[in-house]
Amino acid sequence: DAGVTQSPTHLIKTRGQQVTLRCSPKSGHDTVSWYQQALGQGPQFIFQYYEEEERQRGNFPDRFSGHQFPNYSSELNVNALLLGDSALYLCASSLRMVHYGYTFGSGTRLTVV
Amino acid sequence: SQKIEQNSEALNIQEGKTATLTCNYTNYSPAYLQWYRQDPGRGPVFLLLIRENEKEKRKERLKVTFDTTLKQSLFHITASQPADSATYLCALHNQGGKLIFGQGTELSVKP
């Protein structure tokens, strides 16, 4: 049973560019959450998707947007990249109506130069 | 403002001893509290969940306590091993469905 799959694993972009990160949730999970993790810090909540809608959002600007597809997979888009967007981006999946731990992917390491 | 605080300094202990990690929070009324383990370059791995009406939860060598009056959780690893060396993250899950993490505590278990 595959866990959470994220792609790509590493990415280098230039300031001002746009990036799309992808996530396939664990089989059977219907909710996807995205996190940004800077080096030495805990994961920061970006937003959560359920039933193809953004349900919760953290303290991130509108440059960060997302989407969830009917098969529960999700994308995170970041526009007008800044140097400070360099981080590990983590996707986590869960089952909405079952209160249990999240399953995380290994993340996408984004470097903005 | 809402805050989750974990020991910012790394914890170094000897193999076989009990490691105790602390998580304190303010301005939250969490429905659940969770602990995760994270190895370098990897995503967090879920370890234990404890509900607001539970005082203690155990799983093998792991034990978590949850004191909603003190707004604190303690995470214990008994008979620690070098393989337990990792960063441990505390996370609060409120009724709204957001899972919010602390900054993590790095644990190093020396043989």
XYZ file of N, CA, C and O in Angstrom, chain A:
452
model
N 0.855 -1.193 0.000
C 0.000 0.000 0.000
C 0.885 1.234 0.000
O 1.605 1.483 0.948
N 0.858 1.995 -1.097
C 1.712 3.165 -1.196
C 1.243 4.208 -0.206
O 0.059 4.379 0.039
N 2.206 4.904 0.377
C 1.880 6.006 1.266
C 1.640 7.248 0.443
O 1.125 7.187 -0.671
N 2.052 8.374 0.968
C 1.906 9.642 0.268
C 3.081 9.826 -0.690
O 4.240 9.677 -0.285
N 2.762 10.160 -1.928
C 3.790 10.353 -2.946
C 3.831 11.819 -3.352
O 2.795 12.396 -3.696
N 5.031 12.402 -3.323
C 5.198 13.794 -3.731
C 6.180 13.876 -4.895
O 7.149 13.126 -4.948
N 5.901 14.825 -5.779
C 6.837 15.051 -6.881
C 6.889 16.535 -7.232
O 5.891 17.252 -7.038
N 8.051 17.011 -7.703
C 9.327 16.287 -7.735
C 9.942 16.223 -6.342
O 9.422 16.811 -5.399
N 11.066 15.548 -6.202
C 11.722 15.476 -4.894
C 12.570 16.723 -4.649
O 12.689 17.179 -3.513
N 13.171 17.240 -5.720
C 13.985 18.457 -5.613
C 13.667 19.366 -6.795
O 13.335 18.891 -7.884
N 13.817 20.667 -6.542
C 13.488 21.644 -7.569
C 14.286 22.910 -7.322
O 14.385 23.371 -6.173
N 14.852 23.462 -8.382
C 15.536 24.753 -8.275
C 14.832 25.733 -9.205
O 14.644 25.430 -10.393
N 14.428 26.868 -8.656
C 13.727 27.894 -9.441
C 14.386 29.240 -9.210
O 15.089 29.458 -8.221
N 14.092 30.161 -10.114
C 14.615 31.518 -10.031
C 13.552 32.431 -9.419
O 12.347 32.189 -9.621
N 14.002 33.431 -8.701
C 13.081 34.434 -8.142
C 12.113 34.929 -9.208
O 12.510 35.214 -10.348
N 10.829 35.056 -8.819
C 9.830 35.562 -9.739
C 9.113 34.478 -10.535
O 8.027 34.723 -11.073
N 9.711 33.287 -10.584
C 9.077 32.201 -11.322
C 7.916 31.607 -10.535
O 7.662 31.972 -9.378
N 7.226 30.699 -11.185
C 6.106 30.001 -10.572
C 6.452 28.519 -10.475
O 7.231 27.997 -11.274
N 5.892 27.833 -9.461
C 6.184 26.426 -9.290
C 4.902 25.672 -8.929
O 3.995 26.226 -8.288
N 4.828 24.423 -9.379
C 3.711 23.540 -9.028
C 4.268 22.262 -8.425
O 5.122 21.599 -9.031
N 3.806 21.934 -7.238
C 4.211 20.710 -6.555
C 3.005 19.786 -6.497
O 1.863 20.244 -6.351
N 3.265 18.483 -6.580
C 2.179 17.519 -6.660
C 2.205 16.497 -5.530
O 3.274 16.162 -5.020
N 1.013 16.010 -5.209
C 0.877 15.077 -4.079
C -0.225 14.061 -4.369
O -1.343 14.442 -4.743
N 0.109 12.799 -4.169
C -0.912 11.736 -4.213
C -1.077 11.202 -2.808
O -0.103 10.728 -2.206
N -2.280 11.258 -2.267
C -2.475 10.841 -0.876
C -2.423 9.324 -0.724
O -2.476 8.584 -1.705
N -2.325 8.900 0.489
C -2.383 7.479 0.811
C -3.742 6.937 0.375
O -4.765 7.627 0.498
N -3.743 5.704 -0.134
C -4.973 5.084 -0.580
C -6.006 5.075 0.552
O -5.717 4.672 1.680
N -7.217 5.545 0.230
C -8.285 5.577 1.230
C -8.429 6.904 1.952
O -9.430 7.134 2.622
N -7.433 7.776 1.824
C -7.501 9.095 2.469
C -8.178 10.098 1.556
O -8.036 10.048 0.331
N -8.929 11.048 2.164
C -9.679 11.999 1.359
C -9.276 13.466 1.603
O -9.789 14.360 0.939
N -8.393 13.683 2.542
C -8.012 15.049 2.922
C -6.515 15.233 2.743
O -5.730 14.359 3.122
N -6.148 16.367 2.163
C -4.741 16.673 1.927
C -4.403 18.014 2.570
O -5.130 18.994 2.399
N -3.312 18.020 3.321
C -2.805 19.257 3.932
C -1.399 19.507 3.418
O -0.635 18.562 3.205
N -1.057 20.772 3.256
C 0.278 21.162 2.802
C 0.980 21.955 3.898
O 0.363 22.792 4.575
N 2.277 21.682 4.022
C 3.096 22.362 5.015
C 4.396 22.855 4.375
O 4.918 22.227 3.452
N 4.912 23.945 4.926
C 6.228 24.450 4.547
C 7.142 24.286 5.755
O 6.769 24.675 6.867
N 8.320 23.698 5.542
C 9.248 23.508 6.653
C 10.612 24.105 6.310
O 11.312 23.598 5.427
N 10.973 25.156 7.005
C 12.307 25.740 6.864
C 13.273 24.924 7.711
O 12.870 24.223 8.644
N 14.546 25.039 7.385
C 15.566 24.269 8.089
C 15.554 24.565 9.584
O 15.538 25.730 9.990
N 15.479 23.521 10.399
C 15.525 23.694 11.841
C 14.218 24.129 12.480
O 14.164 24.397 13.682
N 13.172 24.206 11.677
C 11.861 24.636 12.189
C 10.843 23.513 12.044
O 11.067 22.555 11.306
N 9.719 23.664 12.749
C 8.635 22.724 12.568
C 7.849 23.043 11.303
O 7.958 24.146 10.758
N 7.070 22.108 10.811
C 6.240 22.370 9.632
C 5.213 23.467 9.911
O 4.587 23.474 10.967
N 5.078 24.397 8.939
C 4.095 25.472 9.045
C 2.917 25.150 8.136
O 3.112 24.890 6.947
N 1.713 25.214 8.686
C 0.502 24.859 7.954
C 0.208 25.885 6.866
O 0.110 27.093 7.145
N 0.035 25.405 5.623
C -0.305 26.300 4.515
C -1.812 26.263 4.285
O -2.491 27.284 4.390
N -2.333 25.115 3.913
C -3.778 24.940 3.765
C -4.146 23.477 3.706
O -3.289 22.589 3.623
N -5.465 23.246 3.768
C -6.001 21.889 3.762
C -7.143 21.810 2.757
O -7.983 22.719 2.690
N -7.173 20.701 2.015
C -8.216 20.481 1.023
C -9.026 19.240 1.350
O -8.486 18.195 1.752
N -10.311 19.389 1.177
C -11.245 18.277 1.353
C -12.391 18.507 0.388
O -12.878 19.638 0.259
N -12.830 17.449 -0.282
C -13.911 17.557 -1.280
C -13.616 18.680 -2.277
O -14.502 19.492 -2.594
N -12.366 18.744 -2.712
C -11.922 19.656 -3.767
C -12.023 21.135 -3.386
O -11.957 22.002 -4.268
N -12.180 21.408 -2.086
C -12.252 22.803 -1.650
C -11.231 23.074 -0.556
O -10.933 22.204 0.269
N -10.717 24.285 -0.533
C -9.828 24.710 0.546
C -10.675 24.914 1.801
O -11.591 25.741 1.826
N -10.350 24.167 2.857
C -11.161 24.193 4.063
C -10.536 25.010 5.192
O -11.251 25.582 6.003
N -9.226 25.004 5.249
C -8.513 25.734 6.292
C -7.296 26.357 5.628
O -6.743 25.786 4.676
N -6.873 27.501 6.150
C -5.703 28.152 5.585
C -4.856 28.714 6.712
O -5.384 29.252 7.698
N -3.560 28.594 6.564
C -2.633 29.179 7.518
C -2.276 30.591 7.104
O -2.885 31.174 6.198
N -1.259 31.132 7.740
C -0.878 32.520 7.519
C 0.090 32.641 6.337
O 1.255 32.999 6.499
N -0.379 32.337 5.147
C 0.426 32.422 3.934
C -0.261 33.339 2.937
O -1.488 33.368 2.863
N 0.537 34.085 2.150
C -0.060 35.035 1.189
C -0.772 34.316 0.051
O -0.614 33.104 -0.154
N -1.506 35.115 -0.719
C -2.275 34.572 -1.844
C -1.403 33.984 -2.948
O -1.919 33.316 -3.844
N -0.101 34.250 -2.881
C 0.805 33.649 -3.871
C 0.785 32.114 -3.762
O 1.163 31.419 -4.709
N 0.371 31.652 -2.615
C 0.259 30.208 -2.385
C -1.189 29.792 -2.658
O -2.118 30.300 -2.009
N -1.357 28.920 -3.619
C -2.698 28.439 -3.930
C -2.628 26.943 -4.172
O -1.542 26.373 -4.343
N -3.799 26.327 -4.162
C -3.794 24.882 -4.329
C -5.021 24.394 -5.056
O -5.908 25.166 -5.452
N -5.027 23.084 -5.195
C -6.151 22.452 -5.872
C -6.212 21.012 -5.415
O -5.173 20.391 -5.140
N -7.429 20.491 -5.340
C -7.585 19.058 -5.098
C -8.446 18.488 -6.214
O -9.473 19.086 -6.588
N -8.076 17.369 -6.730
C -8.757 16.735 -7.849
C -9.731 15.670 -7.355
O -9.650 15.242 -6.190
N -10.631 15.229 -8.234
C -11.623 14.215 -7.804
C -11.004 12.932 -7.266
O -11.642 12.236 -6.475
N -9.783 12.618 -7.688
C -9.136 11.400 -7.172
C -8.368 11.674 -5.875
O -7.586 10.841 -5.433
N -8.598 12.837 -5.277
C -8.032 13.291 -3.997
C -6.595 13.790 -4.102
O -6.096 14.350 -3.124
N -5.942 13.627 -5.241
C -4.596 14.166 -5.369
C -4.653 15.687 -5.324
O -5.727 16.287 -5.477
N -3.509 16.294 -5.108
C -3.509 17.738 -4.876
C -2.275 18.380 -5.482
O -1.249 17.726 -5.705
N -2.394 19.654 -5.754
C -1.271 20.475 -6.217
C -1.143 21.695 -5.331
O -2.143 22.231 -4.843
N 0.106 22.110 -5.151
C 0.409 23.375 -4.491
C 1.103 24.256 -5.506
O 2.076 23.834 -6.128
N 0.591 25.444 -5.718
C 1.182 26.408 -6.643
C 1.713 27.606 -5.857
O 1.029 28.107 -4.958
N 2.907 28.021 -6.226
C 3.463 29.231 -5.626
C 3.883 30.155 -6.764
O 4.669 29.762 -7.626
N 3.334 31.356 -6.774
C 3.656 32.356 -7.797
C 4.691 33.348 -7.280
O 4.860 33.515 -6.064
N 5.331 34.032 -8.223
C 6.257 35.118 -7.882
C 7.199 34.699 -6.757
O 7.249 35.328 -5.687
N 7.946 33.640 -7.005
C 8.802 33.057 -5.963
C 9.784 34.068 -5.376
O 10.376 34.884 -6.092
N 9.941 33.963 -4.058
C 10.910 34.761 -3.316
C 11.993 33.838 -2.765
O 11.755 32.633 -2.593
N 13.149 34.410 -2.456
C 14.224 33.602 -1.874
C 13.739 32.887 -0.608
O 14.101 31.748 -0.336
N 12.888 33.586 0.149
C 12.379 33.046 1.412
C 11.412 31.887 1.261
O 11.037 31.258 2.254
N 11.039 31.586 0.018
C 10.163 30.426 -0.213
C 10.968 29.132 -0.263
O 10.372 28.048 -0.335
N 12.275 29.232 -0.233
C 13.111 28.035 -0.216
C 12.841 27.253 1.061
O 12.959 27.779 2.172
N 12.447 26.000 0.909
C 12.052 25.181 2.068
C 11.737 23.782 1.589
O 11.736 23.491 0.390
N 11.427 22.927 2.553
C 10.890 21.592 2.272
C 9.369 21.703 2.320
O 8.811 22.166 3.327
N 8.706 21.318 1.254
C 7.251 21.369 1.209
C 6.709 19.961 1.407
O 7.018 19.053 0.634
N 5.897 19.836 2.432
C 5.387 18.532 2.826
C 3.897 18.433 2.549
O 3.141 19.374 2.809
N 3.496 17.299 2.057
C 2.087 16.991 1.862
C 1.718 15.912 2.874
O 2.492 14.975 3.093
N 0.558 16.051 3.473
C 0.086 15.055 4.427
C -1.340 14.673 4.071
O -2.140 15.534 3.691
N -1.655 13.401 4.183
C -3.028 12.982 3.922
C -3.644 12.381 5.183
O -2.938 11.920 6.084
N -4.960 12.430 5.222
C -5.697 11.910 6.374
C -7.117 11.584 5.930
O -7.519 11.899 4.805
N -7.850 10.989 6.847
C -9.250 10.674 6.596
C -10.085 11.635 7.413
O -9.947 11.696 8.642
N -10.927 12.412 6.742
C -11.607 13.531 7.367
C -12.351 13.170 8.646
O -12.288 13.874 9.647
N -13.092 12.103 8.605
C -13.992 11.795 9.723
C -13.357 10.852 10.752
O -14.022 10.431 11.664
N -12.099 10.545 10.582
C -11.410 9.670 11.533
C -10.257 10.445 12.141
O -9.366 10.917 11.431
N -10.262 10.599 13.442
C -9.234 11.408 14.093
C -8.049 10.532 14.432
O -8.036 9.849 15.447
N -7.073 10.551 13.559
C -5.871 9.766 13.732
C -4.717 10.570 13.144
O -4.888 11.703 12.710
N -3.541 9.994 13.179
C -2.381 10.724 12.699
C -2.400 10.936 11.205
O -3.043 10.217 10.452
N -1.672 11.972 10.788
C -1.500 12.254 9.374
C -0.389 11.363 8.814
O 0.567 11.026 9.516
N -0.492 11.067 7.530
C 0.580 10.373 6.813
C 1.263 11.397 5.915
O 0.598 12.016 5.078
N 2.560 11.556 6.107
C 3.316 12.550 5.345
C 4.097 11.896 4.218
O 4.546 10.751 4.330
N 4.281 12.690 3.152
C 5.230 12.311 2.121
C 6.630 12.736 2.527
O 6.814 13.362 3.577
N 7.598 12.422 1.685
C 8.989 12.784 1.978
C 9.309 14.222 1.615
O 10.375 14.724 1.939
N 8.373 14.869 0.935
C 8.538 16.285 0.673
C 9.204 16.617 -0.654
O 9.803 15.771 -1.311
N 9.050 17.880 -1.030
C 9.754 18.456 -2.181
C 10.670 19.536 -1.644
O 10.210 20.468 -0.968
N 11.955 19.406 -1.930
C 12.920 20.423 -1.512
C 12.973 21.475 -2.598
O 13.462 21.213 -3.694
N 12.471 22.682 -2.301
C 12.468 23.795 -3.262
C 13.571 24.771 -2.894
O 13.644 25.235 -1.763
N 14.405 25.071 -3.878
C 15.452 26.079 -3.703
C 15.182 27.206 -4.686
O 15.047 26.967 -5.891
N 15.075 28.429 -4.191
C 14.866 29.597 -5.031
C 16.166 30.396 -5.053
O 16.695 30.767 -3.997
N 16.666 30.638 -6.258
C 17.965 31.348 -6.397
C 17.782 32.682 -7.112
O 16.747 32.913 -7.754
